[in-house]
Short mmCIF file of C-alpha atoms in Angstrom, two decimals:
data_model
loop_
_atom_site.label_atom_id
_atom_site.label_comp_id
_atom_site.label_asym_id
_atom_site.label_seq_id
_atom_site.Cartn_x
_atom_site.Cartn_y
_atom_site.Cartn_z
CA MET A 1 -4.62 -94.65 -71.79
CA ILE A 2 -7.59 -94.81 -69.43
CA GLN A 3 -7.65 -92.10 -66.63
CA PRO A 4 -8.99 -93.19 -63.15
CA PRO A 5 -12.42 -91.75 -62.33
CA ALA A 6 -12.42 -88.39 -60.58
CA SER A 7 -13.64 -89.99 -57.37
CA THR A 8 -10.27 -91.74 -57.04
CA ARG A 9 -8.17 -88.64 -57.45
CA THR A 10 -6.92 -86.08 -54.96
CA PHE A 11 -5.77 -82.67 -56.17
CA LEU A 12 -3.24 -80.56 -54.00
CA PHE A 13 -3.15 -77.02 -54.85
CA LEU A 14 -0.22 -74.86 -54.13
CA GLN A 15 0.13 -71.07 -54.90
CA GLY A 16 -2.05 -69.70 -57.59
CA PRO A 17 -2.80 -66.45 -59.38
CA HIS A 18 -3.88 -63.60 -57.14
CA GLY A 19 -7.55 -63.71 -56.63
CA PRO A 20 -10.19 -66.49 -56.46
CA PHE A 21 -9.39 -68.51 -59.53
CA PHE A 22 -7.87 -71.46 -57.73
CA TRP A 23 -10.75 -71.52 -55.28
CA ARG A 24 -13.30 -71.69 -58.02
CA LEU A 25 -11.22 -74.30 -59.83
CA GLY A 26 -11.11 -76.46 -56.71
CA GLN A 27 -14.83 -76.23 -56.24
CA MET A 28 -15.40 -77.42 -59.80
CA LEU A 29 -13.09 -80.37 -59.36
CA ARG A 30 -14.89 -81.29 -56.15
CA ARG A 31 -18.19 -81.23 -57.93
CA ALA A 32 -16.77 -83.64 -60.53
CA GLY A 33 -16.02 -85.95 -57.68
CA ALA A 34 -12.45 -85.42 -56.84
CA ARG A 35 -11.00 -84.50 -53.35
CA VAL A 36 -9.22 -81.15 -53.10
CA HIS A 37 -6.78 -79.56 -50.65
CA ARG A 38 -4.81 -76.34 -50.66
CA VAL A 39 -1.52 -75.57 -49.10
CA GLY A 40 -1.14 -71.97 -48.13
CA PHE A 41 2.21 -70.19 -47.38
CA ASN A 42 0.85 -66.80 -46.20
CA ALA A 43 -2.28 -64.82 -45.30
CA GLY A 44 -2.89 -63.85 -48.99
CA ASP A 45 -3.10 -67.65 -49.88
CA ARG A 46 -5.52 -68.16 -46.92
CA ALA A 47 -7.81 -65.24 -47.82
CA PHE A 48 -8.46 -66.58 -51.31
CA TRP A 49 -9.29 -70.12 -50.14
CA PRO A 50 -12.48 -69.63 -47.89
CA GLU A 51 -12.83 -73.25 -46.74
CA ARG A 52 -10.97 -74.13 -43.64
CA ALA A 53 -11.31 -77.88 -43.76
CA SER A 54 -9.42 -78.27 -46.98
CA TYR A 55 -6.90 -75.65 -46.33
CA ILE A 56 -3.36 -76.70 -45.10
CA PRO A 57 -1.22 -73.99 -43.73
CA PHE A 58 2.64 -74.20 -44.11
CA ARG A 59 4.23 -72.29 -41.27
CA ASP A 60 7.62 -74.00 -40.93
CA ALA A 61 10.98 -72.82 -42.24
CA PRO A 62 11.41 -73.20 -45.96
CA ASP A 63 13.91 -75.93 -45.67
CA LEU A 64 11.28 -78.20 -44.21
CA TRP A 65 8.97 -77.82 -47.19
CA PRO A 66 10.10 -80.88 -49.22
CA GLU A 67 9.74 -83.17 -46.19
CA THR A 68 6.28 -81.72 -45.51
CA LEU A 69 5.23 -82.10 -49.09
CA ARG A 70 6.20 -85.75 -49.20
CA ARG A 71 4.17 -86.27 -45.97
CA LEU A 72 1.13 -84.56 -47.37
CA ILE A 73 1.31 -86.72 -50.58
CA ALA A 74 1.40 -89.78 -48.47
CA ASP A 75 -1.22 -88.76 -45.88
CA HIS A 76 -3.82 -87.54 -48.40
CA ALA A 77 -3.08 -90.04 -51.23
CA VAL A 78 -2.45 -87.10 -53.62
CA THR A 79 -2.64 -88.01 -57.29
CA ASP A 80 -2.44 -84.56 -58.80
CA LEU A 81 -0.44 -81.42 -58.05
CA VAL A 82 -1.71 -77.96 -59.25
CA LEU A 83 0.21 -74.78 -59.34
CA TYR A 84 0.80 -71.41 -61.00
CA GLY A 85 4.22 -71.12 -62.55
CA ASP A 86 6.91 -73.78 -61.86
CA THR A 87 10.07 -71.79 -60.99
CA ARG A 88 9.47 -70.08 -57.64
CA PRO A 89 11.44 -72.11 -55.10
CA VAL A 90 8.56 -73.97 -53.37
CA HIS A 91 6.97 -74.88 -56.78
CA ALA A 92 10.33 -75.95 -58.43
CA GLU A 93 10.92 -78.36 -55.44
CA ALA A 94 7.31 -79.50 -55.44
CA VAL A 95 7.48 -80.47 -59.17
CA ALA A 96 10.54 -82.46 -58.74
CA ILE A 97 8.99 -84.39 -55.76
CA ALA A 98 5.62 -84.91 -57.67
CA ARG A 99 7.44 -86.29 -60.68
CA ALA A 100 9.45 -88.69 -58.55
CA ALA A 101 6.14 -89.89 -57.00
CA GLY A 102 4.45 -90.42 -60.32
CA LEU A 103 1.88 -87.47 -59.85
CA ASN A 104 0.20 -85.49 -62.60
CA VAL A 105 1.56 -82.00 -62.45
CA HIS A 106 -0.88 -79.31 -63.72
CA VAL A 107 0.79 -75.99 -64.38
CA PHE A 108 -1.06 -72.80 -65.03
CA GLU A 109 0.58 -69.67 -66.47
CA GLU A 110 -0.31 -66.39 -68.15
CA GLY A 111 -1.18 -67.08 -71.79
CA TYR A 112 1.50 -67.67 -74.36
CA MET A 113 -1.09 -65.94 -76.61
CA ARG A 114 -1.55 -63.22 -74.19
CA PRO A 115 -3.72 -61.24 -73.35
CA TYR A 116 -7.00 -63.12 -73.98
CA TRP A 117 -5.79 -66.68 -73.31
CA ILE A 118 -4.33 -68.46 -70.25
CA THR A 119 -1.86 -71.35 -70.43
CA TYR A 120 -2.61 -74.83 -69.12
CA GLU A 121 0.15 -77.54 -69.46
CA ARG A 122 1.34 -80.65 -67.71
CA GLY A 123 4.79 -81.07 -66.39
CA GLY A 124 6.10 -77.55 -66.91
CA SER A 125 5.69 -74.20 -68.51
CA ASN A 126 7.76 -71.58 -70.53
CA GLY A 127 11.40 -72.95 -70.67
CA HIS A 128 10.19 -76.35 -69.18
CA SER A 129 7.27 -76.67 -71.51
CA ARG A 130 7.08 -79.66 -73.85
CA LEU A 131 6.79 -76.98 -76.63
CA MET A 132 10.52 -76.36 -76.34
CA GLU A 133 11.22 -79.74 -77.80
CA MET A 134 8.56 -79.75 -80.51
CA SER A 135 9.23 -78.92 -84.02
CA VAL A 136 6.80 -77.07 -86.35
CA ALA A 137 6.68 -80.35 -88.47
CA GLU A 138 5.50 -82.24 -85.52
CA MET A 139 2.79 -79.60 -84.84
CA ARG A 140 1.64 -79.73 -88.49
CA ALA A 141 1.34 -83.58 -88.17
CA ALA A 142 -0.87 -83.22 -84.96
CA LEU A 143 -3.04 -80.55 -86.69
CA ALA A 144 -3.96 -83.08 -89.39
CA GLN A 145 -6.42 -84.40 -86.71
CA SER A 146 -8.34 -81.11 -86.55
CA ASP A 147 -10.28 -78.94 -88.96
CA MET A 148 -10.97 -76.07 -86.54
CA ASP A 149 -10.72 -72.42 -87.86
CA THR A 150 -8.04 -70.38 -86.15
CA ALA A 151 -9.37 -68.30 -83.25
CA LEU A 152 -9.03 -64.55 -83.78
CA PRO A 153 -8.08 -62.33 -80.83
CA PRO A 154 -10.83 -60.18 -79.31
CA ALA A 155 -11.09 -56.49 -79.99
CA SER A 156 -10.67 -55.57 -76.35
CA TRP A 157 -9.60 -57.14 -72.99
CA GLY A 158 -10.51 -56.07 -69.51
CA ASP A 159 -8.40 -57.96 -67.02
CA MET A 160 -5.48 -55.50 -66.38
CA ARG A 161 -7.39 -53.45 -63.59
CA HIS A 162 -8.56 -56.73 -61.99
CA HIS A 163 -5.00 -58.03 -62.03
CA ILE A 164 -3.63 -55.04 -60.42
CA PHE A 165 -6.50 -54.80 -57.87
CA TYR A 166 -6.00 -58.48 -56.77
CA GLY A 167 -2.26 -58.01 -56.61
CA ALA A 168 -2.68 -55.06 -54.22
CA LEU A 169 -5.29 -56.94 -52.14
CA TYR A 170 -3.15 -60.08 -51.86
CA HIS A 171 -0.11 -58.14 -50.69
CA SER A 172 -2.19 -56.17 -48.16
CA PHE A 173 -3.27 -59.51 -46.56
CA VAL A 174 0.32 -60.59 -46.37
CA LEU A 175 1.48 -57.33 -45.15
CA PHE A 176 -1.07 -56.78 -42.37
CA LEU A 177 -2.39 -60.21 -41.42
CA ASN A 178 0.62 -62.50 -41.75
CA ARG A 179 1.34 -63.03 -37.97
CA ASN A 180 0.50 -66.76 -38.26
CA TYR A 181 3.10 -67.13 -41.10
CA ARG A 182 6.18 -65.42 -39.56
CA ARG A 183 8.64 -67.75 -41.42
CA PHE A 184 7.13 -67.00 -44.79
CA ARG A 185 9.69 -65.58 -47.29
CA PRO A 186 8.49 -64.14 -50.62
CA HIS A 187 10.02 -65.60 -53.79
CA ARG A 188 10.83 -62.08 -54.99
CA THR A 189 13.67 -59.78 -53.79
CA LEU A 190 11.41 -57.07 -52.45
CA SER A 191 9.67 -57.05 -49.19
CA VAL A 192 5.96 -57.65 -48.91
CA GLY A 193 5.54 -53.98 -47.78
CA GLN A 194 7.43 -52.78 -50.89
CA GLU A 195 5.40 -54.99 -53.12
CA PHE A 196 2.17 -53.61 -51.63
CA ALA A 197 3.19 -50.05 -51.94
CA LEU A 198 4.17 -50.57 -55.59
CA TYR A 199 0.87 -52.24 -56.49
CA LEU A 200 -1.10 -49.60 -54.76
CA GLY A 201 0.85 -46.86 -56.35
CA ARG A 202 0.29 -48.45 -59.82
CA LEU A 203 -3.33 -48.69 -59.15
CA CYS A 204 -3.72 -44.99 -58.09
CA PHE A 205 -1.64 -43.57 -60.84
CA MET A 206 -3.12 -45.47 -63.77
CA PRO A 207 -5.01 -42.50 -65.12
CA PHE A 208 -1.93 -40.23 -65.14
CA GLN A 209 0.29 -42.95 -66.65
CA SER A 210 -2.36 -43.56 -69.30
CA LEU A 211 -2.29 -39.86 -70.38
CA GLU A 212 1.56 -39.96 -70.47
CA ARG A 213 1.41 -43.10 -72.52
CA ARG A 214 -1.03 -41.58 -75.03
CA ILE A 215 1.14 -38.55 -75.55
CA ALA A 216 4.34 -40.67 -76.12
CA THR A 217 2.49 -43.04 -78.50
CA TRP A 218 1.06 -40.11 -80.49
CA ARG A 219 4.65 -38.67 -80.93
CA VAL A 220 5.94 -42.01 -82.27
CA ARG A 221 3.02 -42.62 -84.65
CA THR A 222 3.09 -39.04 -86.01
CA GLY A 223 6.92 -38.72 -86.15
CA GLY A 224 7.27 -39.93 -89.64
CA PHE A 225 10.40 -42.02 -89.00
CA PRO A 226 10.92 -45.70 -89.41
CA TYR A 227 11.17 -47.38 -85.91
CA HIS A 228 11.99 -50.66 -84.16
CA VAL A 229 10.44 -51.83 -80.93
CA ALA A 230 12.19 -53.29 -77.84
CA LEU A 231 9.72 -55.28 -75.76
CA LEU A 232 10.60 -55.08 -72.06
CA GLN A 233 9.63 -57.59 -69.29
CA LEU A 234 9.34 -57.53 -65.53
CA GLU A 235 12.66 -58.32 -63.91
CA HIS A 236 10.79 -60.46 -61.31
CA ASP A 237 8.84 -62.36 -63.98
CA ALA A 238 9.38 -66.22 -63.72
CA SER A 239 10.18 -66.63 -67.41
CA PHE A 240 12.81 -63.79 -67.39
CA ARG A 241 14.48 -64.95 -64.22
CA ALA A 242 14.65 -68.65 -65.04
CA HIS A 243 15.05 -68.65 -68.81
CA SER A 244 17.04 -65.53 -69.72
CA PRO A 245 20.86 -64.82 -70.01
CA PHE A 246 20.32 -61.46 -68.35
CA ALA A 247 20.07 -60.66 -64.66
CA SER A 248 18.21 -57.28 -65.25
CA MET A 249 16.51 -55.17 -67.74
CA THR A 250 19.44 -52.82 -67.60
CA GLU A 251 21.74 -55.52 -69.07
CA PHE A 252 19.22 -56.24 -71.85
CA LEU A 253 18.85 -52.56 -72.64
CA GLU A 254 22.74 -52.18 -72.82
CA VAL A 255 22.85 -54.90 -75.47
CA VAL A 256 19.84 -53.58 -77.42
CA LEU A 257 21.03 -49.92 -77.62
CA ASP A 258 24.55 -50.93 -78.52
CA GLY A 259 23.42 -53.18 -81.40
CA PHE A 260 21.00 -50.45 -82.58
CA ALA A 261 23.63 -47.72 -82.54
CA ARG A 262 26.02 -49.95 -84.52
CA GLY A 263 23.65 -51.46 -87.03
CA ALA A 264 20.40 -49.36 -87.51
CA PRO A 265 20.29 -46.80 -90.35
CA ALA A 266 20.79 -43.35 -88.89
CA HIS A 267 17.32 -42.21 -89.70
CA HIS A 268 15.76 -45.07 -87.74
CA HIS A 269 14.36 -44.76 -84.26
CA LEU A 270 14.03 -47.28 -81.31
CA VAL A 271 10.86 -47.46 -79.23
CA ILE A 272 11.24 -49.00 -75.84
CA LYS A 273 7.88 -50.50 -74.76
CA ASP A 274 7.62 -51.25 -71.12
CA HIS A 275 5.57 -54.12 -69.54
CA PRO A 276 1.99 -53.03 -68.70
CA LEU A 277 2.56 -54.03 -65.06
CA GLU A 278 6.04 -52.37 -64.70
CA ASP A 279 5.78 -50.53 -61.27
CA GLY A 280 8.99 -48.48 -61.13
CA ARG A 281 11.21 -51.03 -59.37
CA ALA A 282 13.55 -51.22 -62.38
CA PRO A 283 15.40 -48.01 -63.20
CA ILE A 284 14.33 -47.96 -66.83
CA ARG A 285 14.18 -44.14 -67.35
CA ALA A 286 17.71 -43.51 -65.73
CA THR A 287 19.19 -46.41 -67.77
CA LEU A 288 17.83 -44.98 -71.03
CA ARG A 289 19.08 -41.56 -70.23
CA ARG A 290 22.58 -42.92 -69.61
CA LEU A 291 22.61 -45.15 -72.65
CA THR A 292 21.28 -42.78 -75.24
CA ALA A 293 23.86 -40.31 -74.26
CA ALA A 294 26.69 -42.90 -74.26
CA HIS A 295 25.72 -44.18 -77.75
CA GLY A 296 24.97 -40.81 -79.34
CA LEU A 297 21.20 -41.61 -79.82
CA ARG A 298 19.52 -38.43 -78.30
CA GLY A 299 16.25 -37.86 -80.04
CA ARG A 300 16.09 -41.43 -81.61
CA VAL A 301 15.03 -43.47 -78.49
CA HIS A 302 11.39 -43.27 -77.18
CA TYR A 303 10.03 -44.73 -73.98
CA LEU A 304 6.34 -45.93 -73.69
CA ARG A 305 5.04 -46.98 -70.26
CA GLY A 306 2.75 -50.05 -70.97
CA GLY A 307 -0.32 -49.88 -73.02
CA LYS A 308 -1.43 -52.05 -75.89
CA LEU A 309 0.80 -53.09 -78.63
CA ALA A 310 -1.44 -53.34 -81.62
CA HIS A 311 -1.19 -49.76 -83.04
CA LEU A 312 2.53 -49.59 -82.23
CA LEU A 313 3.42 -52.79 -83.97
CA ASN A 314 1.35 -52.06 -87.07
CA GLU A 315 4.10 -49.77 -88.37
CA ALA A 316 7.20 -51.33 -86.70
CA ARG A 317 10.11 -52.52 -88.84
CA SER A 318 11.26 -55.17 -86.31
CA ALA A 319 11.12 -56.09 -82.67
CA VAL A 320 13.55 -57.47 -80.08
CA THR A 321 12.89 -58.97 -76.68
CA VAL A 322 14.38 -61.47 -74.21
CA ASN A 323 11.46 -63.98 -74.22
CA SER A 324 8.38 -61.90 -73.77
CA THR A 325 5.02 -63.52 -74.72
CA ALA A 326 4.15 -60.16 -76.32
CA ALA A 327 6.43 -61.35 -79.21
CA GLN A 328 3.58 -63.52 -80.37
CA GLN A 329 1.80 -60.40 -81.56
CA VAL A 330 4.94 -59.46 -83.41
CA LEU A 331 5.11 -62.77 -85.28
CA TRP A 332 1.26 -62.66 -85.96
CA ARG A 333 1.97 -59.53 -87.95
CA GLY A 334 4.87 -60.95 -89.91
CA ILE A 335 7.36 -58.59 -88.35
CA PRO A 336 11.06 -59.67 -87.98
CA LEU A 337 11.82 -60.76 -84.39
CA ARG A 338 15.08 -61.32 -82.50
CA THR A 339 15.11 -63.02 -79.12
CA PHE A 340 17.66 -63.73 -76.39
CA GLY A 341 16.13 -66.15 -73.88
CA ALA A 342 14.50 -69.51 -74.06
CA ALA A 343 10.97 -69.12 -75.36
CA VAL A 344 8.35 -71.57 -76.51
CA TYR A 345 7.93 -69.63 -79.87
CA ALA A 346 11.63 -69.36 -80.57
CA LYS A 347 11.43 -71.67 -83.73
CA PRO A 348 14.06 -71.33 -86.46
CA GLU A 349 11.23 -70.79 -89.06
CA PHE A 350 10.18 -67.49 -87.72
CA VAL A 351 12.71 -66.10 -85.14
CA SER A 352 16.07 -64.54 -86.35
CA THR A 353 19.35 -65.60 -85.09
CA LEU A 354 21.35 -62.75 -86.75
CA PRO A 355 23.82 -60.71 -84.53
CA LEU A 356 21.88 -57.71 -83.32
CA PRO A 357 23.57 -55.00 -85.41
CA ALA A 358 22.94 -57.09 -88.52
CA PHE A 359 19.30 -57.64 -87.49
CA PHE A 360 18.63 -53.94 -87.14
CA ALA A 361 20.29 -53.39 -90.50
CA ARG A 362 18.54 -56.12 -92.62
CA ALA A 363 16.23 -58.31 -90.67
CA GLU A 364 14.30 -60.91 -92.68
CA ARG A 365 10.59 -61.48 -92.27
CA PRO A 366 9.31 -64.63 -90.49
CA ASP A 367 7.79 -67.58 -92.27
CA ARG A 368 4.17 -66.50 -91.68
CA ARG A 369 2.76 -69.90 -92.80
CA ALA A 370 4.90 -71.75 -90.33
CA TYR A 371 3.92 -69.28 -87.69
CA ALA A 372 0.22 -69.58 -88.51
CA ASP A 373 0.49 -73.41 -88.04
CA TYR A 374 2.38 -72.86 -84.73
CA ARG A 375 -0.29 -70.51 -83.52
CA ARG A 376 -3.15 -72.77 -84.45
CA PHE A 377 -1.52 -75.66 -82.66
CA LEU A 378 -1.28 -73.60 -79.42
CA LEU A 379 -4.77 -72.47 -79.65
CA GLU A 380 -5.99 -76.02 -80.07
CA THR A 381 -3.99 -77.30 -77.09
CA SER A 382 -2.57 -75.31 -74.24
CA GLN A 383 -4.19 -71.87 -74.75
CA LEU A 384 -7.58 -71.41 -73.24
CA PRO A 385 -9.80 -68.41 -73.83
CA GLY A 386 -10.49 -66.43 -70.71
CA GLY A 387 -8.38 -65.07 -67.84
CA PHE A 388 -7.56 -65.49 -64.14
CA TYR A 389 -8.81 -62.15 -62.78
CA SER A 390 -12.11 -61.02 -64.09
CA THR A 391 -15.40 -62.92 -63.37
CA ARG A 392 -16.03 -63.28 -67.07
CA GLY A 393 -12.48 -64.56 -67.82
CA ARG A 394 -12.68 -67.14 -65.00
CA ARG A 395 -15.98 -68.38 -66.30
CA GLN A 396 -14.53 -69.00 -69.74
CA VAL A 397 -11.59 -70.98 -68.54
CA LEU A 398 -13.52 -73.09 -66.13
CA ARG A 399 -15.99 -74.28 -68.76
CA GLN A 400 -13.09 -76.09 -70.34
CA VAL A 401 -10.22 -76.67 -68.17
CA VAL A 402 -11.60 -79.03 -65.63
CA ASP A 403 -12.44 -81.67 -68.23
CA MET A 404 -8.84 -81.15 -69.60
CA MET A 405 -7.39 -81.75 -66.12
CA LEU A 406 -9.45 -84.97 -65.64
CA ALA A 407 -8.57 -86.33 -69.20
CA PRO A 408 -5.90 -88.97 -69.62
CA ASP A 409 -3.85 -87.17 -72.17
CA ASP A 410 -2.16 -83.75 -71.80
CA PRO A 411 -3.35 -81.08 -74.20
CA TYR A 412 -0.68 -81.88 -76.81
CA ASP A 413 -1.13 -85.64 -76.87
CA ALA A 414 -4.92 -85.20 -76.86
CA LEU A 415 -4.71 -83.28 -80.18
CA ARG A 416 -2.15 -85.81 -81.63
CA CYS A 417 -4.40 -88.84 -80.54
CA GLY A 418 -7.64 -87.09 -81.70
CA THR A 419 -9.18 -87.02 -78.20
CA ALA A 420 -9.14 -83.15 -77.80
CA ALA A 421 -12.44 -81.60 -76.78
CA PRO A 422 -13.92 -79.02 -79.20
CA ARG A 423 -12.65 -75.44 -78.42
CA GLN A 424 -14.69 -72.48 -77.73
CA GLN A 425 -14.55 -69.82 -80.45
CA LEU A 426 -13.75 -66.38 -79.20
CA ARG A 427 -16.54 -63.85 -79.73
CA LEU A 428 -15.16 -60.50 -80.78
CA VAL A 429 -16.06 -57.68 -78.54
CA PRO A 430 -17.60 -54.59 -80.48
#
C-alpha cells in the first residue's frame, strides 16, 4: 500500500491531552508538508493552539457537531482525523463519521505500558483497539519479522506533576475565559469549576498526600502478612466508563471485598491502591469503612493514595482490577491477575477467569513467556517512549510518531509486513 505524499494530506485535530502536545505535533506535520487544522470546543483548547489561522472554534449546540464536522471534512478536504481518546461524545461521533468518509483516524491515549510510554493506534483505542481481536499466536507470528531486544522500563518518571499542572491550567482557562463558548458542555459529570478546584487542590496537597502514602506503604511492607492488591481507576476515565461492567468504584469495591472475605485465607490482607490522579470525587474512604465493617475485615484492609506500584507489587500474592493499565506491571512480575472489564491485555494465557473467591484462595500464575511476547509486540508497535506532558517526554514521542502517522500501514500491520521503523531504546535514568 502506497501512502499519498504529505503535501496531499490534511490533518484535522480535535481535543488532545492537556498541554501543548497537539500543537507541537501539528507543527511537525506541517513541516513534513501536510496541512493542519484544529477544532476547539472551549477556551482551554484555544489556549494550547496559539495559531489563529488554523484554529476552528466550535461554538454551536452539541447536536450540531456531526453536521459541522461533515462540512469541515468537505470544505478542507480532510484526509486524517487526530484525537485523544475515542469515547467522549464529540470524539465517538467524529470517529464514526470519519470512518464512513474513508479518513485515517489517528488515536492517542495514555500508554498501555504506562507510565513511560504513550499509545498511538489507528481506528480506536482500549476496548476499540485492534489488540482486542488479536491472539498471542498472531503477535508471535508478527514478531518473527523483528529481532529487537525488549525495552526495559526506566528507573524513574517525571510527568505526574506536569500532568496535574496542565490539567489545572486547562480548567482555569475554561472556567474564567470561556465566554465565547457558552454552549460548551464537558464530557464529565462535574462542572468545570469543580474540576478546576479538584486539580488545584491535588496540586497543592501533593506533599501532604505523599507523606501519608509513605506511612501507609511502610505499614504494609513491614506488616509481615501476605497481601493482595486491588488497583483502582478514575471513575471518569474513558476506559472505565466505556469498557467496564461497573458504574462506579464503589460497585467494584463491593465485589472485591465480598470475594476477598469469602475466599482469602484469614491471615491474608487486602491493599486498596488508589489511582495517582484520584482527587477525592469518589468516596473511596467512606466506602472502605462501610465494607470492611460489613464483611468483618477490620485491620485487614489497607488504603494507599496513589504512588508507584513497584515496591508494593514485588511482594503481592495477586492483584485485581477492572481494566487498569497498571495491571501490565502485575503481569510483568508474573503475579496472578483477575480483571472485570474489557482490556487489551486480557488474554487467556495470562489473565485468570476464576470466580473471585476462588481466585483469592488459589490463583494460578500467568504464562510469563506468553506475556513477554505480548509485551514485546506492543513495544514494537503502538507503544512509544515518552509522554504528553513534560518537554523531554514530548520530544521523545515526536521523534517517532510523525513518521508513523504518515506511513501507509498502521503500527500493527507495519510490524507484520516488515515495514516498521527501528525503535528507540529507552535509556535508564540513574
